[in-house]
Coordinates of C-alpha atoms and ligand atoms in Angstrom, one line a residue:
X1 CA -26.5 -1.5 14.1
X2 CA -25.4 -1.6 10.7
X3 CA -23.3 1.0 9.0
X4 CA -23.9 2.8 5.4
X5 CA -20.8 1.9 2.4
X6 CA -19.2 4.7 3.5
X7 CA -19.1 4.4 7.2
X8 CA -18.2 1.0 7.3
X9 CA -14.9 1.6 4.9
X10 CA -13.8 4.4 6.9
X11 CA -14.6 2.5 10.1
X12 CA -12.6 -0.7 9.4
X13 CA -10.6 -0.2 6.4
X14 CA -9.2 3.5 6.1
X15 CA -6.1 2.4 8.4
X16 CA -5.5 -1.4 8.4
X17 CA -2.1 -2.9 8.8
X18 CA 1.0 -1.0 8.4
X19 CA 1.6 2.5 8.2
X20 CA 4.2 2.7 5.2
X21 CA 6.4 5.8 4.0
X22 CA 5.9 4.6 0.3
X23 CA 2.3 4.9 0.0
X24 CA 1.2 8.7 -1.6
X25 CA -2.4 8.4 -1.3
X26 CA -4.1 5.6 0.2
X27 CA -8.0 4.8 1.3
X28 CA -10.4 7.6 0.4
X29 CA -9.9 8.9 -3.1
X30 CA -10.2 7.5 -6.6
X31 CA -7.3 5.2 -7.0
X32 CA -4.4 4.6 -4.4
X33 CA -0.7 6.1 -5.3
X34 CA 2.6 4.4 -3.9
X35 CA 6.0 5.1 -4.6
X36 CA 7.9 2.3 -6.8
X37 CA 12.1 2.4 -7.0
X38 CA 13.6 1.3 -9.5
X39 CA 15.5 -1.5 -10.3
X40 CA 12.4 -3.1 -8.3
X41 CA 10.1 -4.8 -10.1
X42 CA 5.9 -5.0 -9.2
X43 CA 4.7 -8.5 -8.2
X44 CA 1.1 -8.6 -8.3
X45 CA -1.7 -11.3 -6.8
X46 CA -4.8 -11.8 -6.3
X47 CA -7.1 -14.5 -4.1
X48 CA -10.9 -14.7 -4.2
X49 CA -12.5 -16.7 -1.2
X50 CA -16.3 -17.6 -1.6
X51 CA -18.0 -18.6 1.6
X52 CA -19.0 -22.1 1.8
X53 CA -16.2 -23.2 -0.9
X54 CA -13.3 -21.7 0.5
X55 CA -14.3 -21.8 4.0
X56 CA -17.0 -23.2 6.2
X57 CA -20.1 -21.1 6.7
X58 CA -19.1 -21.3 10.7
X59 CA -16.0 -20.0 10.4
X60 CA -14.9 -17.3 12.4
X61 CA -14.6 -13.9 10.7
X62 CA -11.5 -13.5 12.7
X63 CA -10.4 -16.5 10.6
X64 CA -11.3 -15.5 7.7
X65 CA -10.1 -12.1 7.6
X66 CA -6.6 -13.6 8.9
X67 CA -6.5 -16.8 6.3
X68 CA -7.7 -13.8 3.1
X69 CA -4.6 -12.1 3.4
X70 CA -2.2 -15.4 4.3
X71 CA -3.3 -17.1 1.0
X72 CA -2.0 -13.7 -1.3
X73 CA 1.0 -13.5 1.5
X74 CA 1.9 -16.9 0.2
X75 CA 1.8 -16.2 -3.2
X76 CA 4.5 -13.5 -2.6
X77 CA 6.6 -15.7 -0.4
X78 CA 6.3 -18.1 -3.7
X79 CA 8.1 -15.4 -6.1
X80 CA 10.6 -14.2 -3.4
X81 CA 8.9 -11.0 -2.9
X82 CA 8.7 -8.5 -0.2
X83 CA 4.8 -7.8 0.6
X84 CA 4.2 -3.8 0.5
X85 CA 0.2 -2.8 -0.5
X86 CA -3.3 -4.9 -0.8
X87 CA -6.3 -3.7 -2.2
X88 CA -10.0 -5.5 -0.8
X89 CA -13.1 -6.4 -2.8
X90 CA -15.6 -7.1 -0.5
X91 CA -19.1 -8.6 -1.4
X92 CA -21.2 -9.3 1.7
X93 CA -24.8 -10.0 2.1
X94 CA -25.4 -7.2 4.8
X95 CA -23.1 -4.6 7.1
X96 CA -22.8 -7.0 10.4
X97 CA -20.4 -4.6 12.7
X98 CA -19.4 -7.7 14.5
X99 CA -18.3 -10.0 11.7
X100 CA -16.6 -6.9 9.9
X101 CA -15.0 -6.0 13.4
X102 CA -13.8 -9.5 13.5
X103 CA -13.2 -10.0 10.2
X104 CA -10.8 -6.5 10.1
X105 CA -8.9 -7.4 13.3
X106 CA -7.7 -10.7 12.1
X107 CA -6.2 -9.1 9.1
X108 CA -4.8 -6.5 10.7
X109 CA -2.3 -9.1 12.8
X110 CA -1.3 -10.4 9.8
X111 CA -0.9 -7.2 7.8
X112 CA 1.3 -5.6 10.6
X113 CA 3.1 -8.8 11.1
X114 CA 4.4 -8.4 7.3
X115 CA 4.8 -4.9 7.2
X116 CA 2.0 -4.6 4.8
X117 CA -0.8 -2.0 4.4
X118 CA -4.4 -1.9 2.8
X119 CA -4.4 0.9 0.4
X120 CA -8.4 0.4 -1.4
X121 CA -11.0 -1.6 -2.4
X122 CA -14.5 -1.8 -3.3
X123 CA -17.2 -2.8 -0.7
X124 CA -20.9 -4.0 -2.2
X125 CA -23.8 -6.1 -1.4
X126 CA -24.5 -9.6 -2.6
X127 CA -23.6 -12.8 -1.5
X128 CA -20.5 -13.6 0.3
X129 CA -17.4 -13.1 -1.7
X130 CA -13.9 -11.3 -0.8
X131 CA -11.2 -10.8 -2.8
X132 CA -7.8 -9.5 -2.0
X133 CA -4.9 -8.5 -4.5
X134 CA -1.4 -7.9 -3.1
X135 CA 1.3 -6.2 -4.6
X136 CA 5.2 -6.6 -3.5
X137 CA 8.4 -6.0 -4.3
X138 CA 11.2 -7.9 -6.0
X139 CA 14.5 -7.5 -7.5
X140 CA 14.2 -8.8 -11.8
X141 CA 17.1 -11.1 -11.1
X142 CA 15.6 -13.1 -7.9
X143 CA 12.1 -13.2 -8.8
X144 CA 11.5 -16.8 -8.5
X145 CA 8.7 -18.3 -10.7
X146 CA 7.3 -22.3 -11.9
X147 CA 9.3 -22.5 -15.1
X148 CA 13.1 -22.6 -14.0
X149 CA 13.5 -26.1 -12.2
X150 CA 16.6 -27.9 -13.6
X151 CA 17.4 -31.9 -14.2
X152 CA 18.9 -33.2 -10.8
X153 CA 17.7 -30.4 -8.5
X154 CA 16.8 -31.0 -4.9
X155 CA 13.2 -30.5 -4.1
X156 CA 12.1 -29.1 -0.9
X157 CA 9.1 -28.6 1.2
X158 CA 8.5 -26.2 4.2
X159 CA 6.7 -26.9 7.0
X160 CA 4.6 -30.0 7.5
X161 CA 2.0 -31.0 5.2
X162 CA -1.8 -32.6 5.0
X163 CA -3.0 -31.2 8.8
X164 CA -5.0 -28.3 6.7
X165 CA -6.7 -30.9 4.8
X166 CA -7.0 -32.9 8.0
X167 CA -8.7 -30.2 9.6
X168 CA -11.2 -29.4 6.7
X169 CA -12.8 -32.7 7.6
X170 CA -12.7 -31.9 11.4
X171 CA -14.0 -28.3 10.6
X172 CA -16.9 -30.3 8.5
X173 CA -17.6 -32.4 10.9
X174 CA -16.7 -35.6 8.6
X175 CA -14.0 -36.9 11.3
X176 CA -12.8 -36.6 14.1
X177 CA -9.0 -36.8 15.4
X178 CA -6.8 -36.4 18.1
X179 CA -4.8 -32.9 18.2
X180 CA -8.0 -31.2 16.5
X181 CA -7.3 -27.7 17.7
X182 CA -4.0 -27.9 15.8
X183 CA -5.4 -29.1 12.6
X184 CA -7.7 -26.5 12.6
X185 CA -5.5 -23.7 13.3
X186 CA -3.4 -25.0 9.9
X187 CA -6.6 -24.8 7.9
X188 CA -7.8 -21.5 9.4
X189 CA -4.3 -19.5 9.9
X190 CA -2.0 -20.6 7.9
X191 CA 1.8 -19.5 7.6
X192 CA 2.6 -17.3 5.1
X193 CA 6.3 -18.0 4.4
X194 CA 7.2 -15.1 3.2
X195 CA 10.8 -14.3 5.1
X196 CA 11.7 -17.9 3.5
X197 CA 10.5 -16.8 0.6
X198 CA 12.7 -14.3 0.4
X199 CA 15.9 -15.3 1.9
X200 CA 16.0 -18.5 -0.7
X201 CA 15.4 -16.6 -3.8
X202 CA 19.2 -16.0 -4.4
X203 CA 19.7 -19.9 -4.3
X204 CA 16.4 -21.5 -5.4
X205 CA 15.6 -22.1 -9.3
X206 CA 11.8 -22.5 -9.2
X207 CA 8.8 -22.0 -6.6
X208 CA 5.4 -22.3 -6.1
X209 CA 3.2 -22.2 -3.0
X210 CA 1.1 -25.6 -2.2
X211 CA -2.7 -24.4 -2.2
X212 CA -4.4 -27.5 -4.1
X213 CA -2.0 -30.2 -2.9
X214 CA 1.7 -31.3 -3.2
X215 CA 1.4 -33.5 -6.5
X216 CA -0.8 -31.1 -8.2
X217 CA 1.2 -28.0 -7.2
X218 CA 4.8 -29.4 -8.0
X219 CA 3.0 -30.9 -10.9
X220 CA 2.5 -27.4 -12.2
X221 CA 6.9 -26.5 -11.8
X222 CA 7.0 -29.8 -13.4
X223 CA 4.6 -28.7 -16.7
X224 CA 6.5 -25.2 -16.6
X225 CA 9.9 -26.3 -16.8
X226 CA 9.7 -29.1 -18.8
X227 CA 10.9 -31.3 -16.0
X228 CA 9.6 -34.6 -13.8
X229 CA 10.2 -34.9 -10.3
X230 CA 10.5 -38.1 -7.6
X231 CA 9.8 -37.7 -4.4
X232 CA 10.5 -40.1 -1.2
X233 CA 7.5 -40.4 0.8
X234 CA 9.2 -41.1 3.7
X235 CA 11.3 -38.0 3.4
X236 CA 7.5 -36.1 3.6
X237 CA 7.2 -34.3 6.8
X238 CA 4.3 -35.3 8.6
X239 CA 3.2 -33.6 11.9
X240 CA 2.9 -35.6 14.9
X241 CA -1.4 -35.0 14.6
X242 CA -1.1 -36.0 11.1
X243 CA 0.8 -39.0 12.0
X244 CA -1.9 -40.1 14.9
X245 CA -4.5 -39.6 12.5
X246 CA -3.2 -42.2 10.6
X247 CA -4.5 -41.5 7.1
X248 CA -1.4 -42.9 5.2
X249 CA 0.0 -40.5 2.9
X250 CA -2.7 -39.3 0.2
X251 CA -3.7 -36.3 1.9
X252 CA -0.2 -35.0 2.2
X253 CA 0.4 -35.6 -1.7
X254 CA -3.2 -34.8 -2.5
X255 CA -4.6 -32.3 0.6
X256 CA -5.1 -28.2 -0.1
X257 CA -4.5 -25.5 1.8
X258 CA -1.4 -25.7 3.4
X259 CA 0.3 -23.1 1.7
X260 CA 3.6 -24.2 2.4
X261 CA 6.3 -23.3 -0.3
X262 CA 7.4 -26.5 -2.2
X263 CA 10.8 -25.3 -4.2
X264 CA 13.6 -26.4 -6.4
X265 CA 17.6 -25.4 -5.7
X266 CA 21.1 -26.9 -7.3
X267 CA 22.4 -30.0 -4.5
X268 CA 25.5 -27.6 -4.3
X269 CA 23.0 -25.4 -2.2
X270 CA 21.6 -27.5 0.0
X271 CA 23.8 -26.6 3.2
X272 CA 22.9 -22.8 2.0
X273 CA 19.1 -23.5 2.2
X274 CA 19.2 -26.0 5.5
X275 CA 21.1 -22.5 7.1
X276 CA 18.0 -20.1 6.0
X277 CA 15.6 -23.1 7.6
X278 CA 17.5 -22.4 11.1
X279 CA 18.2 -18.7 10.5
X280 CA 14.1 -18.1 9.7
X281 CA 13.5 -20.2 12.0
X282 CA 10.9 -22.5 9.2
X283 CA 11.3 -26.0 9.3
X284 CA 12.7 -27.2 5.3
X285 CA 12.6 -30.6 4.3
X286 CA 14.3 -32.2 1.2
X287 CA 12.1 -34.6 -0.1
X288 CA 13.2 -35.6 -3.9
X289 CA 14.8 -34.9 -6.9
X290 CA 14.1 -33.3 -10.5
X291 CA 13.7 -36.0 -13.1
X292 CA 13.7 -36.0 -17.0
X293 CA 10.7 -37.1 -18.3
X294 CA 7.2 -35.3 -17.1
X295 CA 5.6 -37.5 -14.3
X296 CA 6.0 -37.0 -11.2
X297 CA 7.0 -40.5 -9.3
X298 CA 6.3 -41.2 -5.4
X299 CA 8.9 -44.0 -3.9
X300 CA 8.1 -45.6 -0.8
X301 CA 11.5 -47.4 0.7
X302 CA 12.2 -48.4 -2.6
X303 CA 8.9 -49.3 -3.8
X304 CA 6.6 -47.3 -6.4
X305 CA 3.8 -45.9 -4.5
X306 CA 0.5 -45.5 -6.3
X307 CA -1.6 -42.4 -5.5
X308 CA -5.4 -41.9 -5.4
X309 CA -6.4 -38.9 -6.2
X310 CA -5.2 -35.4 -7.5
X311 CA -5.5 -31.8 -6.1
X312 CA -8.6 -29.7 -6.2
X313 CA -9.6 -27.9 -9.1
X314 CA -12.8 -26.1 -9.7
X315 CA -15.0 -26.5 -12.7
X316 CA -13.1 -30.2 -12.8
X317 CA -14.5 -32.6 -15.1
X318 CA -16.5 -35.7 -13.0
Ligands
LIG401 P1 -15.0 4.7 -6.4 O1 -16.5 4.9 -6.5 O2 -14.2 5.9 -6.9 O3 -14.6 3.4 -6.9 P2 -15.6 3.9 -3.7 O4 -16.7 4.7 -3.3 O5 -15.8 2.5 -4.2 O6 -14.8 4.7 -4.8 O7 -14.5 3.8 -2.6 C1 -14.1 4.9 -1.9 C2 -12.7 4.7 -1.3 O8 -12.8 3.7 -0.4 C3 -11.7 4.3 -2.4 O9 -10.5 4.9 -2.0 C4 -11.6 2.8 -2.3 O10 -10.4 2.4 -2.7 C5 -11.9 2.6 -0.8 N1 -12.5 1.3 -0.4 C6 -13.7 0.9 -0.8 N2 -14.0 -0.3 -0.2 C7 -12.9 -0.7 0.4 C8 -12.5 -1.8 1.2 N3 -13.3 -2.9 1.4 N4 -11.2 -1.8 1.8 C9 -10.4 -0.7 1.6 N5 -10.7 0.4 0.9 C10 -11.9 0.4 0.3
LIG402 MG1 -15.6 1.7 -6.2

């Protein structure tokens, strides 16, 4: 059966995630109103995911609904902040109850997971496009941004990076390789790390989260602060299904979607931030150094290591 505007927003999207104390008026009138303390600061972003660029047409809505809100979760985690409200643009091409059903149950994990609650949105018809904005919270001083990376800081990576992009091909049926289910699951649910996030932005002097690829990401603190960077490719952690693939390094320099947090910190802090891996339990990896200069350099056991390719961009020149 398929449901009218209204029915299907009060349906699936008048209560999704958490229930939170701070939030005045949420689904069903004009605007949403939340409470703000001060000295807090507002973080604001916002992801658009097109079907058939951002995922595969056969993804699962499940997916999809799950991967919408991990991509703005991980934005948050980049600046330190604590996730609160989302708001939900939603453009699809007719009200399927299933996909919707799917699609809202996924999120809803994730949202309650992080304490975070859907508080509006705007639902229409037209081909498939979704757009999520979240909003957080953040104390001025430990905001954590691209532009504050400092000569002779360590860099560090979370997690493991390159299965996303590994399961992109599997997903697209371009290759197939062992430990698939895994690979998939990176490209589909990713990990928002948002507690990490948070816990290093006392110690950490520039962030970002990886979405287009390591060397096109840390390129971008690099640009902002005014920096270079050189990183030990054999310091790069590499699952064990990335390893058995056997692709050699260019799609964990190069890959998208992992949405790991690659970050900067002062080498005094580097027994603080290996403590916050174990205590969040989120592996951390140190795998260069800020340079002067402005390129970023790859060293392989002490040899330079050319790279093929750069990170995704759309509208990119041929
Ligand atoms: P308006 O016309 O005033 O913009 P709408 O009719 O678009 O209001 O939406 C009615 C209410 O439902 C609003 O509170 C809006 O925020 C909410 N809403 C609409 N679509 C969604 C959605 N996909 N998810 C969450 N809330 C939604
Ligand atoms: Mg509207």
């Amino acid at each position: 059966m398929s449901l009218g505007e209204f029915s299907l927003i009060e349906k699936y999207f008048s209560a999704l995630g958490a229930s939170r104390a701070d939030v005045l008026l949420g689904v069903g009138d004009d605007a949403a109103q939340v409470a703000v303390s001060l000295p807090q600061t507002l973080v604001m972003a916002i992801d658009t995911m097109v079907e058939g660029v951002h995922f595969p047409v056969n993804t699962s809505p499940s997916d999809v609904g799950y991967k919408l809100l991990a991509v703005n979760l991980s934005d948050m985690a980049a600046m330190g902040a604590a996730p609160c409200w989302f708001t939900l643009a939603l453009t699809l091409p007719h009200s399927d109850e299933a996909w919707l059903s799917s699609f809202a149950s996924g999120m809803t994990e994730l949202a309650i997971e992080h304490d975070i609650q859907l508080i509006g949105g705007d639902t229409t018809k037209g081909p498939m496009v979704l757009s999520l904005q979240a909003h957080g919270l953040v104390m001025p001083e430990r905001c954590l941004t691209r532009s504050g990376a400092k000569l002779g800081d360590d860099i560090y990576v979370t997690g493991t990076l390159g299965d996303a992009a590994l399961g992109l091909k599997v997903a697209l049926g371009d290759c197939k390789y062992p430990e698939s289910t895994y690979l998939l699951s990176r490209l589909n649910r990713p990990t928002p790390r948002v507690e990490l996030g948070k816990a290093i932005s006392s110690w950490a002097n520039s962030a970002i989260d990886i979405s287009d690829g390591l060397l096109a990401d840390l390129g971008h603190i690099c640009r902002k602060s005014g920096v270079g960077a050189q990183i030990q490719l054999e310091s790069l952690p590499l699952s064990s299904a990335y390893l058995r693939a056997d692709v050699g390094y260019n799609m964990a320099l190069c890959g998208g979607d992992d949405y790991e947090l690659c970050f900067t910190a002062s080498v005094q802090y580097r027994e603080t931030i290996l403590s916050l891996s174990e205590q969040y339990d989120c592996p951390v990896s140190c795998i260069g150094k800020v340079t002067s200069g402005d390129a970023i350099e790859c060293i392989h056991f002490g040899e330079r290591y050319q790279v093929s390719r750069q990170g995704y961009q759309h509208f990119a020149e041929p």
